[in-house]
XYZ file of C-alpha atoms in Angstrom:
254
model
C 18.328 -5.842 11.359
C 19.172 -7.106 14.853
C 19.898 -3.166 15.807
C 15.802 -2.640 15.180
C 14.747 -5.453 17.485
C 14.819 -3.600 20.757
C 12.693 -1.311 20.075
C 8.600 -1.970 21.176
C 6.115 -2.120 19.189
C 2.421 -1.476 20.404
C -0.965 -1.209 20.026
C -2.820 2.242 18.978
C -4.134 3.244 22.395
C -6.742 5.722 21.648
C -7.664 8.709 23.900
C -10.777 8.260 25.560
C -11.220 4.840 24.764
C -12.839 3.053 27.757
C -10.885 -0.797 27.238
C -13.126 -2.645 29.925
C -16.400 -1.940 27.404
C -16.786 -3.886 23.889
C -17.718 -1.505 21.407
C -20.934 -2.444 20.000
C -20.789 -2.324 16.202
C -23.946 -0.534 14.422
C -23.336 -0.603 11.480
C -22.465 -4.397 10.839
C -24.385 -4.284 7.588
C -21.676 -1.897 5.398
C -22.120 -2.218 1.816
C -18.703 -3.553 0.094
C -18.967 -0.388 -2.148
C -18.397 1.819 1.047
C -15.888 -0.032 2.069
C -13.998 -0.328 -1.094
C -14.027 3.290 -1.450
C -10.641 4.471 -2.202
C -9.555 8.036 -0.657
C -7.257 9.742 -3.617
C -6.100 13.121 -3.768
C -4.264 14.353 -6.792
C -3.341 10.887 -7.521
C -1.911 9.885 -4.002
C -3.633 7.253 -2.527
C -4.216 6.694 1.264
C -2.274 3.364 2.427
C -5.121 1.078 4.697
C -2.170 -1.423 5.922
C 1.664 -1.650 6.497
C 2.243 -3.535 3.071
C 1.310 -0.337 1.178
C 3.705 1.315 2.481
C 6.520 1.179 -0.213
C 8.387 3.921 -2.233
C 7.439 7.793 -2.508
C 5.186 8.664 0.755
C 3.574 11.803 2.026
C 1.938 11.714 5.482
C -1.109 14.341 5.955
C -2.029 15.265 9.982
C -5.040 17.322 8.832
C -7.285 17.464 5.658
C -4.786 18.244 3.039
C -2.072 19.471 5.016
C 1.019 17.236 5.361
C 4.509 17.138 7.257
C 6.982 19.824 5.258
C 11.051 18.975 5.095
C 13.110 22.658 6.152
C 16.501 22.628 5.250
C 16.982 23.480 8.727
C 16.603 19.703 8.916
C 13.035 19.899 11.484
C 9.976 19.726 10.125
C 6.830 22.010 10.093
C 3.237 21.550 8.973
C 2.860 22.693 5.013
C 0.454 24.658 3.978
C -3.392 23.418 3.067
C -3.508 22.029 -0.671
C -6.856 22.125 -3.060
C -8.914 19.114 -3.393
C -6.987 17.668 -6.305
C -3.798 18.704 -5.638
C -0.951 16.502 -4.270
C 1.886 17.143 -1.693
C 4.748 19.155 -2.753
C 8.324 17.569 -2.871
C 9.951 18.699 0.269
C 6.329 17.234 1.602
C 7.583 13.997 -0.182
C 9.806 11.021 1.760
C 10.995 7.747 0.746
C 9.634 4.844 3.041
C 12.022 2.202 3.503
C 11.183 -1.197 5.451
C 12.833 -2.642 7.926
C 10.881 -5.470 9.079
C 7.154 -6.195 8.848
C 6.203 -3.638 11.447
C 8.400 -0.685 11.205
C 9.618 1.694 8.147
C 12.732 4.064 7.738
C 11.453 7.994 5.770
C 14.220 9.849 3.778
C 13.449 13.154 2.856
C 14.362 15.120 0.112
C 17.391 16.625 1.566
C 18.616 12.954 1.726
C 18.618 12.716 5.624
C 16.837 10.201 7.766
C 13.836 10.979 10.163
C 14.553 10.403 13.490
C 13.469 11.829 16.921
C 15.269 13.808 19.296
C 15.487 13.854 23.086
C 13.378 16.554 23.797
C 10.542 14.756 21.022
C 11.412 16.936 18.269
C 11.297 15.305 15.323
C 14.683 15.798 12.808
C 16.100 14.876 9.401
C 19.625 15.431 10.279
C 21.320 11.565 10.165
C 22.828 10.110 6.916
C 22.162 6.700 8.223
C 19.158 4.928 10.239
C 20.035 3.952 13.760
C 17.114 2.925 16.593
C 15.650 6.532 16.266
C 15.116 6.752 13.201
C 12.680 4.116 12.692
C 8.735 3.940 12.850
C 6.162 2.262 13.004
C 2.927 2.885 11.572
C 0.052 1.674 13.855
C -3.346 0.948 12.245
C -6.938 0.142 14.282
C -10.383 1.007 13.739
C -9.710 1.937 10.352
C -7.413 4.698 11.567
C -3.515 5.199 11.901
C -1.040 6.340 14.206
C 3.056 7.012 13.426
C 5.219 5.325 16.804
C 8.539 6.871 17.021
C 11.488 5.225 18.747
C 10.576 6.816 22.227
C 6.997 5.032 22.426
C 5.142 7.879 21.824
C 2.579 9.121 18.727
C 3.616 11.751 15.931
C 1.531 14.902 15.753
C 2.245 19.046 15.517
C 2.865 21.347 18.121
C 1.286 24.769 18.882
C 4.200 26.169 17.000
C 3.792 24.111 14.030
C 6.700 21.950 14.879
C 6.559 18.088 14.192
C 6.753 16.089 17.668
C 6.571 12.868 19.454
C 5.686 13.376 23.085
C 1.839 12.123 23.516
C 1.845 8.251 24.694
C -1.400 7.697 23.317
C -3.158 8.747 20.263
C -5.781 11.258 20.182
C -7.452 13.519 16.887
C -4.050 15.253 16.951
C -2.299 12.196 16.778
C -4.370 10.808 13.470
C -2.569 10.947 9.945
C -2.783 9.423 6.989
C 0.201 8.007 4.733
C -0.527 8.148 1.590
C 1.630 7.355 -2.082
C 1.561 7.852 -5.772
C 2.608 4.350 -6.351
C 0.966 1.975 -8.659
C -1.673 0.613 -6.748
C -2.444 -2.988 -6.937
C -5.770 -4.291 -7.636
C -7.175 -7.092 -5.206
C -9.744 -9.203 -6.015
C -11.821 -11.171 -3.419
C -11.797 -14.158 -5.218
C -8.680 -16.841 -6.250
C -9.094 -16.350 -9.538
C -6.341 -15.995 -11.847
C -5.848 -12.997 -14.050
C -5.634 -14.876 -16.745
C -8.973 -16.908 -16.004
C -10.655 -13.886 -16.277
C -13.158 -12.628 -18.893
C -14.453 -14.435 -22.062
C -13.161 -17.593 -22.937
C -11.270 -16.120 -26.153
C -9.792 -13.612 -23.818
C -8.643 -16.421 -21.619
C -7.179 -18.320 -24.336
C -5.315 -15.448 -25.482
C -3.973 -14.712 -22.306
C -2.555 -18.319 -21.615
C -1.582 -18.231 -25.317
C 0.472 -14.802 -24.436
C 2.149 -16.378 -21.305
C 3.608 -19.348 -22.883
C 3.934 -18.750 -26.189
C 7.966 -17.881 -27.923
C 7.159 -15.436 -29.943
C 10.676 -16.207 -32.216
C 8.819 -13.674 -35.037
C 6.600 -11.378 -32.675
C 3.966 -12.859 -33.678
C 0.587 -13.747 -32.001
C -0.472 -17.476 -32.713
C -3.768 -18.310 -31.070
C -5.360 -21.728 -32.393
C -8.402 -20.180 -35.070
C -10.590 -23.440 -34.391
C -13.790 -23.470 -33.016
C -13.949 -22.450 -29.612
C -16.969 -23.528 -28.419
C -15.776 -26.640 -26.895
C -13.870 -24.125 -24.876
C -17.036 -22.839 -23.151
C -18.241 -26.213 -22.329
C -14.959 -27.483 -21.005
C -14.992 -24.311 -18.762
C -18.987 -25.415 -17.705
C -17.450 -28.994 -16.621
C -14.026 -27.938 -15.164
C -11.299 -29.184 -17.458
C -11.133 -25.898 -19.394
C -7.091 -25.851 -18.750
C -6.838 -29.077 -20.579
C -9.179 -27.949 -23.130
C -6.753 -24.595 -23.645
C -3.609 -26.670 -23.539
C -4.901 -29.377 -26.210
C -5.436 -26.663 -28.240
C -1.861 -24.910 -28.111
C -0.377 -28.386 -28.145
C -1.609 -27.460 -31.528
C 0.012 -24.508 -32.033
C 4.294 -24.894 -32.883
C 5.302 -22.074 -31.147
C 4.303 -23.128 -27.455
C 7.633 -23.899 -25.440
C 5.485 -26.276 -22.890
C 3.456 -28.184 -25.919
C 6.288 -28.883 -27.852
């Protein structure tokens, strides 16, 4: 990917934005519900960081309304969708990365976004050279699309899709989002299989290492209340594994 290196990335310079100030936070005290809120329309997610950004896209520049492939190979802004409704297909691309900044979009016609000379955005190439890459910027929980020539993605008057504006104002805000399985995180380092009861976990472990040579479940049917005290003092991993040392059909107790 040494062709993609040249290119510079940058910060999301925001219109307006006095830089010699610190911005004094207010409203230090957000719940974690509010900030967990997820923002899902017709089952397409809004991305919150670059790793998201995988597989079937769509990127929205105003509420519902998101870029729209022309077999003309430009791009215009679609028409405004309901509240539950999701982009159509030619408002559908195919984000491919890179590197761990900036993305490739195919759209349905098969051809590459890239940016012209005059800003225009097009989806005319059949392969990705140094303008048709881009690089989604994220700050202040908001985001920003960099093309190749430094400056921010938005819409002209005529509806066209452009780069020309060096830093990012309201017009310049969008949101990427995806219909791709979404990934739960959890705050803590628990495993997925340490989770729940302690017959849940011992099925779970019992699931992962098990050979199931007959398809068939075989969970140790003894008491399992030396489980939850083993949990209580920490050695609840030996406790399961003493147990399925039990069991014949483990392939790591055997």
């Amino acid at each position: 990917m040494s062709e993609y290196s040249h290119v510079k990335s940058t910060k999301l310079v925001l219109k307006g934005q006095n830089k010699g100030k610190k911005k004094k936070h207010k409203d230090k005290r957000k719940s974690a519900n509010d900030q967990d809120k997820l923002d899902i329309i017709g089952g397409w997610w809004c991305v919150s960081s670059f790793g998201d950004i995988v597989g079937t896209v769509a990127i929205e520049m105003q509420n519902n309304s998101y870029i729209h492939a022309l077999d003309t190979g430009l791009f215009t802004l679609g028409a405004p969708h309901g509240d539950d409704e999701g982009p159509d297909p030619p408002e559908q691309f195919t984000a491919i990365k890179l590197s761990d900044a900036r993305i490739a979009l195919k759209s349905g016609y098969g051809k590459y976004l890239g940016i012209g000379s005059d800003g225009l955005v097009m989806g005319r190439s059949d392969a990705i050279g140094s303008r048709e890459q881009w690089e989604p910027v994220f700050q202040d929980g908001k985001m920003a699309l960099l093309a190749s020539n430094s400056c921010f993605i938005s819409y002209s008057d005529d509806g066209d899709i452009v780069a020309k504006n060096k830093t990012a104002g309201d017009s310049e805000m969008l949101k990427i989002r995806t219909n791709t399985e979404r990934e739960v995180k959890h705050k803590d380092d628990i495993a997925d299989e340490d989770r729940g009861n302690v017959k849940s976990c011992e099925v779970n472990y019992v699931k992962k290492f098990q050979s199931f040579q007959d398809r068939r479940l075989r969970v140790n049917e003894g008491d399992a209340s030396t489980l939850k005290k083993a949990r209580t003092d920490g050695k609840f991993h030996e406790a399961l594994l003493d147990r399925r040392s039990k069991m014949k059909a483990d392939r790591y107790c055997k």
